[in-house]
Every structure is written in structure tokens, then in C-alpha cells.
Coordinates of C-alpha atoms and ligand atoms in Angstrom, one line a residue:
M1 CA 15.3 10.7 -18.8
N2 CA 14.4 14.3 -19.1
C3 CA 13.4 14.9 -15.5
E4 CA 15.9 15.6 -12.7
L5 CA 14.9 14.6 -9.2
E6 CA 15.7 17.1 -6.4
K7 CA 15.4 14.7 -3.5
P8 CA 15.5 11.0 -4.6
R9 CA 13.9 8.6 -2.2
H10 CA 16.0 6.0 -0.5
V11 CA 15.1 2.5 0.6
V12 CA 14.2 2.6 4.3
R13 CA 13.0 -1.0 4.8
K14 CA 13.5 -4.3 2.9
F15 CA 11.8 -7.6 3.3
H16 CA 12.0 -10.9 1.5
S17 CA 8.6 -12.5 0.8
R18 CA 8.5 -16.2 1.4
P19 CA 5.7 -18.5 0.1
Q20 CA 2.7 -19.0 2.4
H21 CA -0.7 -20.7 2.1
E22 CA -3.8 -18.7 1.4
G23 CA -7.2 -19.4 -0.1
V24 CA -7.7 -23.1 -0.8
G25 CA -4.5 -24.9 -1.6
A26 CA -3.0 -21.7 -3.1
V27 CA 0.5 -20.3 -2.4
V28 CA 1.2 -16.6 -2.3
R29 CA 4.2 -14.5 -1.5
R30 CA 2.7 -11.7 0.7
S31 CA 4.7 -8.6 1.1
I32 CA 2.4 -5.8 2.3
G33 CA -0.1 -7.3 4.8
R34 CA 2.3 -9.8 6.3
F35 CA 2.8 -9.9 10.1
E36 CA 5.7 -7.4 10.2
L37 CA 4.1 -5.1 7.7
R38 CA 0.4 -5.0 8.5
Y39 CA -0.4 -1.8 6.7
F40 CA 1.5 0.6 4.5
D41 CA -1.1 3.4 4.2
P42 CA -3.2 3.1 1.9
F43 CA -2.0 -0.4 1.0
L44 CA -3.4 -3.5 2.8
V45 CA -2.0 -6.5 0.8
L46 CA 0.3 -7.2 -2.0
D47 CA 0.4 -10.9 -3.0
E48 CA 2.5 -12.5 -5.7
F49 CA 0.4 -15.6 -6.4
S50 CA 1.2 -18.8 -8.3
V51 CA -1.7 -21.1 -8.4
A52 CA -2.8 -24.2 -10.4
A53 CA -6.3 -25.8 -10.5
P54 CA -7.9 -27.1 -8.4
A55 CA -6.4 -24.7 -5.9
G56 CA -7.7 -21.1 -5.9
F57 CA -9.7 -18.5 -4.1
P58 CA -13.4 -19.7 -4.1
D59 CA -16.4 -17.7 -3.0
H60 CA -15.4 -15.0 -0.4
P61 CA -16.7 -11.5 0.4
H62 CA -15.0 -8.0 0.5
R63 CA -16.1 -4.7 1.9
G64 CA -14.4 -1.3 2.2
N65 CA -11.3 -2.0 0.0
L66 CA -10.5 -2.4 -3.6
D67 CA -8.3 -5.0 -5.2
S68 CA -6.6 -5.3 -8.5
I69 CA -5.3 -8.4 -10.2
S70 CA -2.8 -8.3 -12.9
S71 CA -2.1 -11.7 -14.2
K72 CA 0.4 -13.9 -16.1
G73 CA -1.7 -17.0 -16.8
A74 CA -5.5 -16.9 -16.7
V75 CA -7.8 -16.3 -13.7
M76 CA -11.5 -16.9 -14.0
H77 CA -13.5 -14.3 -12.0
E78 CA -17.2 -14.4 -11.2
D79 CA -19.3 -12.5 -8.7
F80 CA -22.8 -12.4 -7.2
E81 CA -23.9 -9.6 -9.5
G82 CA -23.5 -12.0 -12.5
H83 CA -20.3 -10.3 -13.5
K84 CA -18.0 -13.0 -15.0
G85 CA -14.8 -13.0 -17.1
L86 CA -11.5 -14.4 -17.8
I87 CA -8.5 -12.3 -16.8
K88 CA -5.9 -13.5 -19.3
A89 CA -2.1 -13.1 -19.2
G90 CA -1.2 -9.5 -19.0
D91 CA -4.8 -8.3 -18.4
L92 CA -5.8 -6.1 -15.5
Q93 CA -8.9 -6.2 -13.3
W94 CA -9.5 -3.3 -10.9
M95 CA -12.4 -4.1 -8.6
T96 CA -13.8 -1.6 -6.2
A97 CA -15.5 -3.7 -3.6
G98 CA -17.2 -0.7 -1.8
R99 CA -20.2 -1.8 0.3
G100 CA -20.0 -5.4 -0.7
I101 CA -19.0 -8.1 -3.2
V102 CA -18.9 -11.8 -3.0
H103 CA -16.7 -13.4 -5.7
S104 CA -14.4 -16.2 -6.7
E105 CA -11.0 -16.0 -8.3
M106 CA -9.9 -19.4 -9.7
P107 CA -7.0 -20.3 -12.1
A108 CA -8.2 -21.3 -15.6
G109 CA -6.6 -23.6 -18.1
Q110 CA -3.5 -25.7 -17.8
G111 CA -0.5 -24.9 -15.7
L112 CA 0.3 -22.2 -13.2
S113 CA -1.6 -18.9 -13.1
K114 CA 0.7 -16.2 -11.8
G115 CA 0.2 -12.6 -11.0
L116 CA -0.1 -9.8 -8.4
Q117 CA -3.0 -8.9 -6.3
L118 CA -3.0 -5.5 -4.6
W119 CA -5.5 -4.4 -2.0
V120 CA -5.9 -0.6 -1.6
N121 CA -7.8 0.8 1.3
L122 CA -10.8 3.2 0.6
S123 CA -11.3 6.4 2.6
S124 CA -14.3 6.4 5.0
K125 CA -16.4 8.4 2.5
N126 CA -15.9 5.7 -0.2
K127 CA -16.2 2.5 1.8
M128 CA -19.9 2.1 1.1
I129 CA -20.0 3.1 -2.6
E130 CA -21.5 0.7 -5.1
P131 CA -19.1 -2.0 -6.3
R132 CA -17.6 -1.5 -9.7
Y133 CA -15.1 -3.0 -12.1
Q134 CA -12.6 -1.8 -14.6
E135 CA -11.2 -4.4 -16.8
I136 CA -8.4 -3.8 -19.3
Q137 CA -6.9 -6.2 -21.7
S138 CA -3.2 -6.5 -22.1
K139 CA -3.2 -4.9 -25.5
D140 CA -5.0 -1.8 -24.1
I141 CA -2.6 -1.2 -21.2
A142 CA -0.7 1.9 -21.9
S143 CA 3.0 1.1 -22.5
T144 CA 6.1 2.8 -23.8
S145 CA 9.8 2.2 -24.0
K146 CA 12.8 4.5 -24.0
N147 CA 16.6 3.9 -23.5
G148 CA 16.1 0.3 -22.4
V149 CA 13.3 1.1 -20.0
T150 CA 9.8 -0.2 -20.7
V151 CA 6.8 0.8 -18.6
R152 CA 3.3 -0.6 -18.5
V153 CA 1.1 2.0 -16.7
I154 CA -1.5 0.1 -14.6
A155 CA -2.5 3.2 -12.7
G156 CA -1.3 6.8 -12.8
E157 CA 1.2 8.1 -15.3
S158 CA 4.8 7.5 -16.4
M159 CA 7.1 8.5 -19.3
G160 CA 4.4 10.7 -20.8
I161 CA 1.6 8.1 -20.9
Q162 CA -1.4 7.7 -18.7
S163 CA -3.6 4.8 -17.5
P164 CA -7.4 4.9 -18.2
V165 CA -8.0 3.3 -14.8
Y166 CA -9.8 5.5 -12.2
T167 CA -8.8 4.9 -8.6
C168 CA -10.9 6.3 -5.8
T169 CA -7.8 6.4 -3.6
P170 CA -5.1 8.2 -5.6
T171 CA -2.8 5.4 -6.7
M172 CA 0.3 4.9 -8.9
Y173 CA 1.0 1.4 -10.1
L174 CA 3.8 1.0 -12.7
D175 CA 5.2 -2.2 -14.1
F176 CA 8.8 -1.6 -15.3
T177 CA 11.3 -3.7 -17.3
L178 CA 14.9 -2.5 -17.4
K179 CA 17.4 -3.9 -19.8
P180 CA 21.0 -4.4 -18.6
S181 CA 22.8 -1.1 -18.3
S182 CA 19.7 1.0 -18.2
H183 CA 18.7 3.6 -15.7
L184 CA 15.4 5.0 -14.6
Q185 CA 14.2 8.2 -12.9
Q186 CA 10.6 8.2 -11.9
P187 CA 8.9 11.1 -10.1
I188 CA 6.5 10.2 -7.2
P189 CA 4.3 12.8 -5.5
S190 CA 6.2 13.8 -2.3
S191 CA 3.3 13.3 0.1
W192 CA 2.7 9.7 -1.1
N193 CA 3.8 6.4 0.4
A194 CA 5.6 4.3 -2.2
F195 CA 7.2 0.8 -2.4
V196 CA 8.9 -1.5 -5.0
Y197 CA 8.3 -5.2 -5.4
I198 CA 10.8 -7.1 -7.5
L199 CA 9.6 -9.8 -9.8
E200 CA 12.6 -10.8 -11.9
G201 CA 16.4 -10.1 -12.0
E202 CA 18.2 -7.7 -9.7
G203 CA 18.5 -4.0 -9.5
I204 CA 20.0 -1.1 -7.5
F205 CA 17.3 1.1 -6.0
G206 CA 17.5 4.5 -4.4
L207 CA 21.2 5.0 -3.8
E208 CA 23.7 4.2 -6.6
K209 CA 26.2 2.9 -4.1
S210 CA 23.8 0.4 -2.5
G211 CA 23.9 -3.3 -3.2
P212 CA 21.7 -5.0 -5.8
V213 CA 18.3 -6.5 -4.6
G214 CA 16.7 -9.5 -6.2
A215 CA 13.3 -11.1 -6.9
H216 CA 10.6 -11.4 -4.2
H217 CA 11.8 -8.5 -2.1
V218 CA 9.7 -5.5 -1.1
L219 CA 11.4 -2.2 -0.6
L220 CA 9.7 0.6 1.3
L221 CA 10.8 4.0 0.1
G222 CA 11.5 7.0 2.4
Q223 CA 10.6 10.6 1.7
G224 CA 11.4 12.4 -1.5
D225 CA 10.2 13.3 -5.0
G226 CA 11.0 10.2 -7.0
L227 CA 13.0 7.0 -7.4
Q228 CA 16.2 6.1 -9.3
V229 CA 16.9 2.6 -10.4
W230 CA 20.0 1.0 -12.1
N231 CA 20.3 -2.3 -13.8
R232 CA 24.0 -3.2 -13.6
S233 CA 23.4 -6.9 -14.1
S234 CA 23.4 -9.0 -17.3
K235 CA 19.7 -9.9 -17.1
M236 CA 16.4 -8.1 -17.4
L237 CA 15.1 -6.5 -14.3
R238 CA 11.3 -6.4 -13.8
F239 CA 9.6 -4.8 -10.8
V240 CA 6.5 -2.8 -9.9
L241 CA 6.5 0.6 -8.3
I242 CA 3.4 1.3 -6.3
G243 CA 2.5 4.5 -4.6
G244 CA -0.6 6.0 -3.0
E245 CA -1.8 9.0 -1.1
P246 CA -2.0 8.0 2.6
L247 CA -5.6 8.1 4.0
D248 CA -4.4 8.7 7.6
E249 CA -7.5 7.1 9.0
P250 CA -7.9 4.3 11.6
V251 CA -8.1 0.8 10.1
A252 CA -10.2 -2.0 11.5
Q253 CA -9.8 -5.1 9.5
L254 CA -11.3 -8.6 9.7
G255 CA -9.8 -10.5 6.7
P256 CA -11.5 -9.1 3.6
F257 CA -13.6 -6.6 5.5
V258 CA -11.8 -3.3 6.0
M259 CA -13.5 -0.4 7.9
N260 CA -12.5 2.4 10.3
T261 CA -13.9 1.1 13.6
D262 CA -14.6 -2.3 15.3
E263 CA -18.3 -1.3 15.4
E264 CA -18.3 -1.0 11.6
I265 CA -16.7 -4.5 11.4
D266 CA -19.3 -6.0 13.7
Q267 CA -22.0 -4.4 11.5
T268 CA -20.3 -5.8 8.4
V269 CA -20.2 -9.3 9.8
D270 CA -24.0 -9.0 10.6
D271 CA -24.7 -7.6 7.2
F272 CA -22.9 -10.5 5.5
Q273 CA -24.5 -13.1 7.8
Y274 CA -28.1 -11.7 7.3
F275 CA -27.6 -10.8 3.6
V276 CA -28.4 -7.1 3.9
N277 CA -26.8 -3.7 3.1
G278 CA -25.2 -4.8 -0.1
F279 CA -24.9 -8.5 0.6
E280 CA -28.5 -9.3 -0.5
K281 CA -27.5 -11.5 -3.5
A282 CA -25.1 -13.6 -1.4
R283 CA -28.1 -15.5 0.0
H284 CA -28.6 -17.7 -3.2
W285 CA -25.5 -17.2 -5.2
R286 CA -22.7 -19.8 -5.6
S287 CA -20.0 -19.5 -8.2
E288 CA -19.8 -22.1 -11.0
A289 CA -16.5 -23.0 -9.5
M290 CA -18.3 -24.1 -6.3
L291 CA -21.1 -25.9 -8.2
D292 CA -18.7 -28.2 -10.1
Ligands
FJE301 C1 -9.1 -13.4 0.5 C2 -7.6 -15.2 2.0 C3 -7.4 -15.0 0.6 N1 -4.4 -13.2 -2.2 N2 -4.1 -13.4 -4.6 C4 -8.5 -14.5 2.6 F1 -6.4 -15.8 0.0 C5 -8.1 -14.1 -0.1 C6 -7.9 -13.9 -1.6 C7 -6.6 -13.7 -2.1 C8 -6.2 -13.7 -3.5 C9 -6.8 -14.0 -4.7 C10 -6.0 -13.9 -5.8 CL1 -6.7 -14.2 -7.4 C11 -4.7 -13.6 -5.8 C12 -4.8 -13.4 -3.5 C13 -5.5 -13.4 -1.4 O1 -8.8 -14.0 -2.4 F2 -9.8 -12.5 -0.1 C14 -9.3 -13.6 1.9 N3 -10.2 -12.8 2.5
FE302 FE1 -11.1 -11.4 -3.6

């Protein structure tokens, strides 16, 4: 690659994500957001999900965070604003919950729906914005390949290409595939927190002398201006590199409600219960998934 890093980041913590139950009958591997790793500013949750009907994530609310789904196998999404759509294999949905959303996320079609769900925190000034969606079909996700390295740019930029997704909290989300014997150097803004989640194969991350790490591991990166990765195995290596500007604000969280103070959480619970301040439409709405 054409860029030389001055201070490559090293891996400072490593966790293996085991399957756990979430939603209704669904199984996820949670990396960020698990007990030992409650919060990695600005990231609240990263789940690798693998779900088949009738299991899924029926009607539930969000406030104060945004979440993205990138899927491998279809997920049907619908919300109380009447927004509805199928997230197909390779597609991306970036939802900014803001002041409030109630939605359902259910697998569609035969077999397993797999993918990643990331929850990014919003700064105090953005927590109560109007909810919005950005949906991008697989064919429209910016992608490029060079010297055995392929990147799909979900958010941010890499290898000279840029994602059209706008993120309120500055975020980089890159989906890399490295052929055997390939090497990657990816710049990351020095003030950002960043981590890797490995989906397939095994790779050497950070220090060339370190041992290879395999699928379902999350690697938190230390300080520096970028990341180096080597694929010395005989198989494809696939991982995501996710980074974000830390908010450096207090976090008060009750499940899908993420605010700054306990008072704001109490207010949110009231708002949801009494259908006010953004939750008006929750009074009469049920997803089709719930009506079946
Ligand atoms: C949620 C429990 C949940 N990971 N991965 C509590 F499971 C969820 C939730 C999800 C989810 C949805 C998809 Cl499609 C994929 C997920 C958790 O919906 F929001 C709360 N509050
Ligand atoms: Fe949700």
C-alpha cells in the first residue's frame, strides 16, 4: 500500500465471543457490550447474529443510540413510522434512533440469517434528533481491491473510496477480505478508539511477530495512527475494522435506551410508557411479525 504508518497500533486486549441468547430464541456472539467490555467509547454493542425464523427481534424500542445492520441472509425490518423493508444479503441499514423508534428485526426466508449489528452512541446534542434511516444495497456499497486486499466501505473511507453513509458520531466501519499472503496498512485517526472483529479465517494483527487470531475474536487496538494486518494462512481472512471518535460523556443505559444520566433514563421509561416525546405512535402500532 502507498501509505506508511508512523506509529502502528498494537492489540491491547483480546476476547473470544461465545454464543449467547438475545431477543426471542435468537443467538448472538456479543463482543462489545458483554459483561467484561460494557462500553468502548463510542461503541455500545457489536453482535454477530445467526438467526432462523421463528426466532428474531420482535417489537422493541430504542432511544439515544444508532444501530447498523449488515446482513448475510435477509432480515425484515419494520417500524412504527411505517418504514418497512427487506435487508438482503450484503445490504446495509444504518438507523439513527434519536429520540425514539419502535421496530422489529426478523429473519426472512429459509435458513439462517447472519450478520453484524453495531450500536454506536450519540453525543448528548444528538440524542433527541428525529429518527432516520440510510439503506444501501449490496451493489451500491463502495468496494475496491488491490494486491489481494478487498474492502467494502460501510462507513468512512479506505483505499481511496468513500461511503455515502452519514454518521452523526464520526465512525469508520470497514469490511476487509485478505487473500493468503496479502498485507494491509490502514490509517486510523489517532484520537479515535478502534477495534477488529474477525469473521472468517485467521490473521496477524498489529505486530508482525504476534500469533495468528481466528474467527469470533474481538481485538481492541491501542494508540497509533493505523493498523497492519498479515494473512500468512492458506485461507481467506475476513474481518471488520471499526473505529470512532470517543464522545467522552457519561453513559446511562437501560437496554436499548442510552442517555447521559439516570434522570434521562427515568424520563425515557416514562415517555415510552405514556407514548409521548417521540413514542406517540407506539400506542397503536404492532409489527406484522407480531400480528401473524
Ligand atoms: C435489543 C435485546 C436484543 N442484537 N442483532 C435487547 F436482542 C435487542 C436486539 C438485537 C439485535 C437485532 C438484530 Cl437484527 C441483530 C441484535 C440485539 O434487537 F434491541 C434489545 N434491547
Ligand atoms: Fe433494534
